[in-house]
Rosetta silent file (secondary structure, phi, psi, omega in degrees, C-alpha in Angstrom):
SEQUENCE: XXXXXXXXXXXXXXXXXXXXXXXXXXXXXXXXXXXXXXXXXXXXXXXXXXXXXXXXXXXXXXXXXXXXXXXXXXXXXXXXXXXXXXXXXXXXXXXXXXXXXXXXXXXXXXXXXXXXXXXXXXXXXXXXXXXXXXXXXXXXXXXXXXXXXXXXXXXXXXXXXXXXXXXXXXXXXXXXXXXXXXXXXXXXXXXXXXXXXXXXXXXXXXXXXXXXXXXXXXXXXXXXXXXXXXXXXXXXXXXXXXXXXXXX
SCORE:     score description
SCORE:     0.000 S_00000001
   1 L     0.000  142.910  159.368    8.701   10.447   58.698 S_00000001
   2 L   -71.014  100.909 -179.199    7.800   13.875   57.655 S_00000001
   3 L   -94.248  150.184 -174.726   10.427   16.324   58.381 S_00000001
   4 L  -100.193  122.688 -163.187    9.919   20.096   58.694 S_00000001
   5 L   -71.703  150.013 -169.272   12.506   22.051   56.736 S_00000001
   6 H   -72.031  -39.671  173.476   14.322   24.485   59.233 S_00000001
   7 H   -55.699  -27.784 -176.181   13.306   27.684   57.280 S_00000001
   8 H   -80.804  -35.860 -172.673    9.577   26.623   57.239 S_00000001
   9 H   -63.400  -49.069 -178.710    9.776   25.602   60.948 S_00000001
  10 H   -65.484  -38.160  174.564   10.791   29.236   61.766 S_00000001
  11 H   -62.641  -26.863 -176.185    8.185   30.769   59.396 S_00000001
  12 H   -92.547  -17.348 -176.050    5.434   28.887   61.287 S_00000001
  13 H   -44.035  -60.416  176.915    6.396   29.600   64.791 S_00000001
  14 H   -57.719  -29.138 -177.956    4.132   32.818   65.136 S_00000001
  15 H   -70.416  -47.017 -173.621    1.178   31.067   63.416 S_00000001
  16 H   -67.276  -26.718  178.423    1.501   28.131   65.791 S_00000001
  17 H   -77.909  -23.288 -165.241    1.638   30.385   68.988 S_00000001
  18 H   -96.691  -22.252 -169.294   -1.601   32.198   67.883 S_00000001
  19 L  -125.072  152.273  165.014   -3.940   29.376   67.064 S_00000001
  20 L   -45.261  125.211 -171.503   -5.372   26.100   68.599 S_00000001
  21 L   -95.945  140.289  166.478   -3.389   23.248   67.453 S_00000001
  22 L  -108.007  134.952 -173.791   -5.480   20.250   66.125 S_00000001
  23 L   -80.933  111.407  171.917   -4.052   16.842   66.435 S_00000001
  24 L   -98.822 -174.915 -178.601   -4.301   15.034   63.017 S_00000001
  25 E  -127.598  135.425  158.805   -3.299   11.533   61.901 S_00000001
  26 E   -63.458  126.490 -178.646   -0.796   10.021   59.530 S_00000001
  27 E  -112.392  108.836  162.690   -3.081    7.621   57.335 S_00000001
  28 E   -83.655  126.504  175.801   -1.400    4.544   55.894 S_00000001
  29 E  -149.395 -172.943 -163.672   -3.401    3.191   53.006 S_00000001
  30 E  -130.382  142.546  163.976   -3.405    1.265   49.698 S_00000001
  31 E  -129.828  127.490  176.049   -4.358    2.151   46.114 S_00000001
  32 L    40.095   40.530  177.285   -4.231   -0.690   43.712 S_00000001
  33 L    73.145    8.604  167.725   -1.924   -2.668   46.047 S_00000001
  34 E  -104.329  156.315 -172.955    0.678    0.150   46.555 S_00000001
  35 E   -91.815  147.146  175.899    1.272    1.886   49.822 S_00000001
  36 E  -139.543  155.542 -170.128    0.546    5.412   50.498 S_00000001
  37 E  -136.139   94.737  178.889    0.905    7.923   53.445 S_00000001
  38 E   -98.633 -176.774 -173.500   -1.693   10.572   53.788 S_00000001
  39 E  -145.162  123.660 -175.201   -2.733   13.088   56.504 S_00000001
  40 E  -118.374  133.513  172.114   -6.160   13.462   58.061 S_00000001
  41 E  -151.413  139.262 -170.175   -7.383   16.241   60.444 S_00000001
  42 L  -143.048  129.700  179.113  -10.865   17.138   61.224 S_00000001
  43 L   -87.646  -15.566 -179.250  -12.361   19.641   63.782 S_00000001
  44 L  -168.359  159.086 -178.637  -15.821   18.091   64.115 S_00000001
  45 L   -67.289  143.385  171.006  -17.933   15.269   62.808 S_00000001
  46 L    70.313   15.831  173.546  -19.577   15.958   59.291 S_00000001
  47 L   -60.825  145.604 -176.198  -17.370   19.160   58.768 S_00000001
  48 L   -52.416  141.186 -179.354  -17.174   20.394   55.148 S_00000001
  49 E   -95.845  117.068  172.856  -14.261   18.518   53.342 S_00000001
  50 E  -116.055  122.513  168.472  -11.149   19.975   51.592 S_00000001
  51 E   -84.562  115.411 -170.906   -9.126   17.331   49.581 S_00000001
  52 E  -109.269  136.203  176.989   -5.465   18.894   49.478 S_00000001
  53 E  -111.321  135.030 -175.575   -3.008   17.801   46.786 S_00000001
  54 L   -89.671  161.820  170.983    0.564   18.268   47.212 S_00000001
  55 L   -75.253 -167.604 -162.525    3.240   19.968   45.075 S_00000001
  56 L   -86.944    5.264  165.351    6.018   18.078   43.276 S_00000001
  57 L   -76.653  -11.574 -174.196    7.951   17.592   46.648 S_00000001
  58 L    96.129  168.341 -179.383    5.494   15.110   47.677 S_00000001
  59 L   -67.321  108.386 -176.352    3.210   15.272   50.916 S_00000001
  60 L  -124.670 -167.673 -179.897    5.514   17.191   53.327 S_00000001
  61 H   -68.098  -20.626  176.643    4.958   19.397   56.457 S_00000001
  62 H   -56.775  -51.975 -177.756    4.002   22.320   54.232 S_00000001
  63 H   -67.970  -34.054 -170.962    0.831   20.640   53.116 S_00000001
  64 H   -70.123  -25.491 -177.333    0.055   19.317   56.692 S_00000001
  65 H   -71.811  -35.259  172.275    0.528   22.916   57.941 S_00000001
  66 H   -54.244  -61.531  175.454   -2.060   23.990   55.396 S_00000001
  67 H   -46.852  -45.175  171.338   -4.276   21.306   56.494 S_00000001
  68 H   -64.983  -41.589  164.390   -4.146   22.367   60.163 S_00000001
  69 H   -46.688  -46.303 -176.023   -4.951   25.989   59.033 S_00000001
  70 H   -68.214  -43.468  178.840   -7.989   24.751   57.338 S_00000001
  71 H   -57.547  -37.168  179.691   -8.902   22.790   60.502 S_00000001
  72 H   -67.744  -19.626 -174.688   -8.820   26.008   62.501 S_00000001
  73 L   -96.020   -0.354  171.962  -11.488   27.459   60.087 S_00000001
  74 L   106.977    5.378 -172.495  -13.769   24.518   60.674 S_00000001
  75 L  -105.791  143.141  173.416  -12.839   22.168   57.686 S_00000001
  76 E   -81.222  145.313 -178.385  -11.977   18.583   57.658 S_00000001
  77 E  -141.077  132.939  166.883   -8.944   17.926   55.406 S_00000001
  78 E  -123.085  111.044 -178.827   -7.397   14.867   53.854 S_00000001
  79 E   -86.953  117.710 -167.612   -4.058   15.695   52.460 S_00000001
  80 L   -72.530  151.960  163.926   -3.357   13.029   49.564 S_00000001
  81 L  -116.262  128.415 -162.514   -0.212   11.255   48.853 S_00000001
  82 L  -125.838   -7.726  171.934    0.060   10.946   45.012 S_00000001
  83 L  -103.854  -22.079  176.427    3.752    9.411   45.109 S_00000001
  84 L   111.246  150.126 -164.984    3.725    6.743   47.581 S_00000001
  85 L   -64.814  139.153 -169.570    4.872    6.242   51.125 S_00000001
  86 L    77.174  -11.221 -176.566    8.281    7.444   51.874 S_00000001
  87 L   -87.863  103.260  168.892    8.603    9.038   48.401 S_00000001
  88 L  -124.708   78.015 -165.749    9.366   12.704   49.227 S_00000001
  89 L   -61.354  140.759 -179.800   11.742   14.012   46.468 S_00000001
  90 L  -106.539  -35.320 -164.857   14.344   16.593   47.346 S_00000001
  91 L  -103.082  141.949 -172.564   16.267   16.864   44.187 S_00000001
  92 H   -58.450  -34.021  178.873   14.677   18.472   40.938 S_00000001
  93 H   -63.214  -42.818  179.217   15.491   15.499   38.700 S_00000001
  94 H   -65.752  -38.882  178.444   13.484   13.180   41.123 S_00000001
  95 H   -64.258  -41.486  178.000   10.663   15.645   41.364 S_00000001
  96 H   -62.523  -42.989 -174.138   10.478   15.799   37.533 S_00000001
  97 H   -60.910  -52.400 -174.337   10.516   11.992   37.495 S_00000001
  98 H   -79.743  -17.336  169.064    7.657   11.253   39.834 S_00000001
  99 H   -85.182  -19.140 -171.938    5.447   14.088   38.430 S_00000001
 100 H   -84.192  -23.704  179.378    6.134   13.226   34.884 S_00000001
 101 H   -61.673  -56.278 -178.860    5.300    9.442   35.594 S_00000001
 102 H   -63.777  -43.714  171.417    1.815   10.717   36.575 S_00000001
 103 H   -43.627  -45.963  179.188    1.537   13.231   33.664 S_00000001
 104 H   -83.686   -9.328  177.659    2.055   10.558   31.214 S_00000001
 105 L  -126.206   67.658 -176.614   -0.306    8.180   33.125 S_00000001
 106 H   -51.758  -27.772 -168.959   -3.501   10.406   33.572 S_00000001
 107 H   -78.328  -41.883 -176.546   -5.719    7.128   34.404 S_00000001
 108 H   -62.476  -43.304 -178.673   -3.228    6.378   37.266 S_00000001
 109 H   -55.638  -46.671  175.831   -3.408    9.893   38.515 S_00000001
 110 H   -73.235  -32.293  171.995   -7.054    9.742   38.598 S_00000001
 111 H   -64.317  -48.518 -176.687   -7.147    6.353   40.215 S_00000001
 112 H   -60.192  -38.949 -178.070   -4.972    7.705   43.135 S_00000001
 113 H   -68.734  -39.712  172.837   -7.181   10.581   43.743 S_00000001
 114 H   -59.104  -42.719  168.795  -10.264    8.520   43.709 S_00000001
 115 H   -59.349  -43.983  169.656   -8.731    5.979   46.085 S_00000001
 116 H   -59.218  -40.721 -177.853   -7.724    8.942   48.321 S_00000001
 117 H   -62.838  -45.695 -170.328  -11.348   10.170   48.341 S_00000001
 118 H   -74.756  -17.493  168.716  -12.616    6.793   49.389 S_00000001
 119 H   -80.379  -32.111  171.427  -10.138    6.762   52.192 S_00000001
 120 H   -63.788  -31.824  174.872  -11.366   10.191   53.334 S_00000001
 121 L   -77.334  -18.010 -178.399  -14.904    8.896   53.316 S_00000001
 122 L   -80.370  -26.385  177.792  -13.697    5.950   55.418 S_00000001
 123 L   -90.667   -3.238  173.077  -12.412    8.458   57.905 S_00000001
 124 L   101.208   20.486 -177.398  -15.839   10.317   58.135 S_00000001
 125 L   -75.242  136.170 -178.692  -14.898   12.860   55.490 S_00000001
 126 L   -82.851   69.805 -179.597  -18.138   14.407   53.985 S_00000001
 127 L   -55.111  -17.091  169.938  -17.514   13.684   50.376 S_00000001
 128 L   -78.791   -8.502 -178.720  -20.736   15.103   49.373 S_00000001
 129 L  -132.326   58.908 -156.348  -19.719   18.413   50.691 S_00000001
 130 E  -133.722  159.041  166.978  -16.242   18.818   49.432 S_00000001
 131 E  -129.547  148.314 -179.291  -13.685   20.971   47.531 S_00000001
 132 E  -108.314  130.928 -174.684  -10.399   19.836   45.983 S_00000001
 133 E  -142.296  148.816  178.847   -7.484   22.030   46.218 S_00000001
 134 E  -156.444  156.132  173.255   -3.843   21.750   45.283 S_00000001
 135 E  -102.891  139.745  179.123   -0.480   23.546   45.054 S_00000001
 136 L    44.999 -108.078  173.044    1.786   23.581   41.895 S_00000001
 137 H   -58.826  -31.342  169.225    1.570   19.959   40.714 S_00000001
 138 H   -62.205  -38.659  163.774   -1.328   19.564   42.904 S_00000001
 139 H   -47.436  -48.238 -177.857   -3.124   22.219   41.133 S_00000001
 140 H   -70.854  -25.984  178.951   -2.751   20.498   37.822 S_00000001
 141 H   -71.437  -39.219 -167.880   -4.016   17.216   39.594 S_00000001
 142 H   -67.801  -36.988 -174.052   -7.046   19.054   40.995 S_00000001
 143 H   -76.094  -24.658  176.804   -7.959   20.280   37.463 S_00000001
 144 H   -69.198  -40.492 -178.812   -7.328   16.644   36.189 S_00000001
 145 H   -80.967  -23.616  173.072  -10.029   15.404   38.715 S_00000001
 146 H   -62.775  -45.179  173.854  -12.277   18.292   37.639 S_00000001
 147 H   -64.689  -28.849  170.941  -11.975   17.144   33.982 S_00000001
 148 L   -69.605   -4.525 -175.589  -12.852   13.575   34.961 S_00000001
 149 L    79.958   12.294  169.191  -16.111   14.661   36.011 S_00000001
 150 L   -37.034  124.511  166.822  -15.546   14.309   39.870 S_00000001
 151 L   -73.430   61.236 -179.815  -18.637   15.283   41.757 S_00000001
 152 L  -109.816  167.661 -179.178  -17.161   17.958   44.001 S_00000001
 153 L   -83.154  -22.621 -175.704  -18.494   21.379   44.766 S_00000001
 154 E  -169.369  155.134 -179.772  -15.329   23.348   43.841 S_00000001
 155 E  -129.658  134.323  175.002  -11.647   22.991   42.468 S_00000001
 156 E  -132.766  136.717  166.581   -8.857   25.564   43.650 S_00000001
 157 E  -130.321  163.645  174.159   -5.369   25.800   42.526 S_00000001
 158 E  -135.732  114.843  178.415   -2.544   28.085   43.818 S_00000001
 159 L    49.015   47.305 -179.173    0.227   28.565   41.252 S_00000001
 160 L   -95.540  162.153  171.216   -0.785   25.223   39.653 S_00000001
 161 L   -52.791  147.020  178.704   -0.485   23.742   36.150 S_00000001
 162 L  -133.033   -7.375  174.845   -3.220   25.020   33.920 S_00000001
 163 L   -72.335  137.417  173.316   -2.699   23.584   30.613 S_00000001
 164 L   -87.313  124.641  173.390   -5.390   20.980   29.321 S_00000001
 165 L   -57.942  148.289 -171.096   -3.979   17.985   27.578 S_00000001
 166 L   -64.583  -13.551  173.057   -5.009   17.956   23.847 S_00000001
 167 L  -103.413   26.928  178.744   -7.228   14.941   24.330 S_00000001
 168 L  -138.071  163.690 -176.709   -9.319   16.511   27.267 S_00000001
 169 L  -144.048  179.281  168.007  -11.790   19.112   27.796 S_00000001
 170 L  -101.672   18.797 -179.381  -14.131   20.432   30.653 S_00000001
 171 L   -57.344  -22.645 -172.303  -17.341   18.940   29.112 S_00000001
 172 L  -108.020    8.373 -174.587  -17.848   16.630   32.108 S_00000001
 173 L   -77.758  154.509  173.069  -16.553   19.082   34.869 S_00000001
 174 L  -132.636  165.730  171.922  -18.822   20.250   37.636 S_00000001
 175 L    84.978 -171.875  177.559  -18.749   22.739   40.455 S_00000001
 176 E   -94.410  147.438  176.033  -16.960   26.066   40.943 S_00000001
 177 E  -114.359  148.742  170.824  -13.479   27.091   40.173 S_00000001
 178 E  -140.122  121.942  179.908  -10.815   29.422   41.810 S_00000001
 179 E  -108.524  115.948  166.774   -7.642   29.940   40.211 S_00000001
 180 E   -90.491  114.473 -172.703   -4.647   31.596   42.103 S_00000001
 181 E  -142.001  135.514  161.274   -1.750   32.685   39.600 S_00000001
 182 E   -72.532  119.742  161.906    1.474   35.013   40.116 S_00000001
 183 L   -68.687   -2.772  166.632    1.686   37.169   37.139 S_00000001
 184 L  -106.399   22.710  177.952    5.409   36.988   37.352 S_00000001
 185 L   -78.395  113.091  177.266    5.339   33.247   37.175 S_00000001
 186 L   -87.025  -17.772  172.765    7.686   32.167   34.397 S_00000001
 187 L   -78.290  -38.778  179.803    6.929   28.510   34.647 S_00000001
 188 L  -124.410  110.605 -166.796    3.163   28.794   34.119 S_00000001
 189 L   -82.723  160.112  168.293    2.400   31.745   31.772 S_00000001
 190 H   -57.888  -26.283  174.025   -0.320   34.297   31.750 S_00000001
 191 H   -63.669  -37.068  176.595   -1.309   32.962   28.308 S_00000001
 192 H   -74.520  -22.286  168.669   -2.077   29.537   30.009 S_00000001
 193 H   -72.798  -42.037  178.281   -4.101   31.482   32.663 S_00000001
 194 H   -62.941  -50.169 -170.260   -6.121   33.327   30.009 S_00000001
 195 H   -61.997  -42.547  171.813   -6.416   30.051   28.135 S_00000001
 196 H   -51.610  -59.189 -169.623   -7.893   28.318   31.125 S_00000001
 197 H   -60.914  -31.086  174.996  -10.394   31.045   31.685 S_00000001
 198 H   -76.696  -29.069  169.333  -11.661   30.682   28.222 S_00000001
 199 H   -62.846  -41.158  177.098  -12.078   27.025   28.437 S_00000001
 200 H   -61.062  -37.852  177.402  -14.082   27.482   31.651 S_00000001
 201 H   -69.176  -35.514 -176.831  -16.217   30.105   30.146 S_00000001
 202 H   -76.166  -31.964  177.835  -16.899   28.096   27.075 S_00000001
 203 L   -78.034   -3.569  177.543  -17.910   25.105   29.520 S_00000001
 204 L    61.934   42.937  179.136  -20.328   27.494   31.191 S_00000001
 205 L  -117.322  128.361  178.070  -18.471   26.852   34.719 S_00000001
 206 L   -48.949  130.693 -177.353  -18.579   29.200   37.369 S_00000001
 207 E  -157.137  161.529  174.979  -14.942   30.555   38.045 S_00000001
 208 E  -132.698  119.942  178.774  -12.726   33.146   39.576 S_00000001
 209 E  -117.432  109.797 -163.551   -9.360   33.783   37.957 S_00000001
 210 E  -124.303  119.722  175.340   -7.181   35.904   40.359 S_00000001
 211 E  -107.081  150.595  177.129   -3.688   37.039   39.378 S_00000001
 212 E  -130.769  125.211 -175.013   -1.197   38.743   41.765 S_00000001
 213 L   -70.922  126.421  179.653    1.360   41.233   40.492 S_00000001
 214 L    83.457   12.582 -179.783    5.081   40.498   40.995 S_00000001
 215 L   -90.653  116.171  175.257    4.197   37.100   42.528 S_00000001
 216 L   -71.760 -179.554  169.416    6.506   34.231   41.120 S_00000001
 217 L   -61.369  137.245 -179.085    5.840   30.670   40.710 S_00000001
 218 L    81.926    9.631 -174.115    5.328   28.951   44.310 S_00000001
 219 L   -49.498  -16.791 -174.598    4.364   32.381   45.989 S_00000001
 220 L   -99.616   -5.164 -170.817    2.513   30.689   48.926 S_00000001
 221 L   -73.500  105.415  175.761    5.530   28.445   49.986 S_00000001
 222 L   -48.203  138.898  178.670    6.294   29.645   53.553 S_00000001
 223 L    68.334   -8.270 -175.685    9.924   30.240   54.054 S_00000001
 224 L   -94.922  155.958 -168.084   11.072   29.819   50.524 S_00000001
 225 L   -62.407  -30.966 -169.641   12.865   32.676   48.472 S_00000001
 226 L   -88.744   -4.231 -166.739    9.751   32.819   46.206 S_00000001
 227 L   -71.345  148.833  171.308    7.236   33.325   49.112 S_00000001
 228 L  -134.406  110.273 -173.367    5.368   36.539   48.783 S_00000001
 229 H   -54.493  -50.500 -178.367    3.469   37.629   51.912 S_00000001
 230 H   -56.483  -47.086  175.960    1.063   39.907   50.359 S_00000001
 231 H   -69.982  -36.608 -176.719   -0.086   37.439   47.721 S_00000001
 232 H   -67.275  -49.255 -175.152   -0.269   34.528   50.135 S_00000001
 233 H   -70.025  -24.831  171.139   -2.505   36.310   52.493 S_00000001
 234 H   -63.912  -50.993  175.851   -4.614   37.662   49.810 S_00000001
 235 H   -55.534  -38.905 -179.068   -5.109   34.292   48.155 S_00000001
 236 H   -70.828  -38.744  170.684   -5.723   32.593   51.396 S_00000001
 237 H   -57.254  -45.749 -178.238   -8.584   35.087   52.342 S_00000001
 238 H   -60.892  -42.148  179.327  -10.038   34.636   48.848 S_00000001
 239 H   -59.566  -59.687 -170.202   -9.882   30.691   49.336 S_00000001
 240 H   -50.636  -49.862  170.496  -11.527   31.002   52.670 S_00000001
 241 H   -59.043  -50.220  173.799  -14.410   33.115   51.212 S_00000001
 242 H   -53.011  -43.103  174.871  -14.849   30.542   48.481 S_00000001
 243 H   -52.598  -54.119 -174.659  -14.988   27.739   50.863 S_00000001
 244 H   -61.857  -22.158 -177.950  -17.678   29.689   52.806 S_00000001
 245 H   -86.983  -30.563 -169.473  -19.693   30.354   49.769 S_00000001
 246 H   -88.131  -37.418 -175.979  -19.227   26.633   48.295 S_00000001
 247 L  -133.040  147.104 -171.409  -19.515   24.300   50.983 S_00000001
 248 L  -126.385    0.000    0.000  -21.711   24.620   54.319 S_00000001
C-alpha cells in the first residue's frame, strides 16, 4: 500500500479542500515477467496524456497527488513504477541501490518505460498526444526516454538528473523540452544544466531551461525541508503552460 507521510498529508489538506477529487486506480501490471504497481487517473476519454516518472523513493503518494493535480487540469496521467510492486525505499542506501541498478542497465530502464506506456495505452491513454515528465531520478529517466527516440510531444524534468551518458546523445530525440532546476542545487550543478542546454541546442530541439534562485535539490517536494513554495508554484505554472502549448 502507498502510505502518505504525515508532513505531506498536512501540506496537502488545503489543496484537497479546494479542488474536486478524481478517483484514480492502482494498476498492477507486468513488464518482462516482473510485477509493477502504477497509478492511473483520467478526467475524460481521450484526454491528453502525461506519463509521470517518480523520484528515488519509488512511486509514492507524492506522485499520486501530482497526478491528481494534473487531472484537475484536464490531463490523463499514468504514474509509472520503475522499481517493482512493493519496492518503495526509505533509506538512502536502498534508494541508491535501486536507482543505481537502472542507471547501470539503461536498456532495462527503457524497457520499463515502454512497457508502462503500453499499459497506459491499454487504459485508454492517448499515447499519440503525450508528454513525459519526471522528478529527480524520474527526470533523468525522462531524458533517457527522450534520447531513445520515443515519439512523445514533450519531455519535462523537475530537479532531475541532467547528464548524458558518454555513449549517448540527442540525435534521435523528438519533441519539446522544459527543464526546471534550482540554482542552489548542489547535487545537480549549474554546469550540468548549461551542458544540457548546449546539447539540446546542438540537436536543434525546442527547449526552455528555467532556473530558480535559492531553490535546492527537490524544491517541489511538498512537506520537505527542501520545499520552496515560490519555485514550486512558478515551475508548476510554467509546466501547465507548456502542456497547454504542447498537447491539445
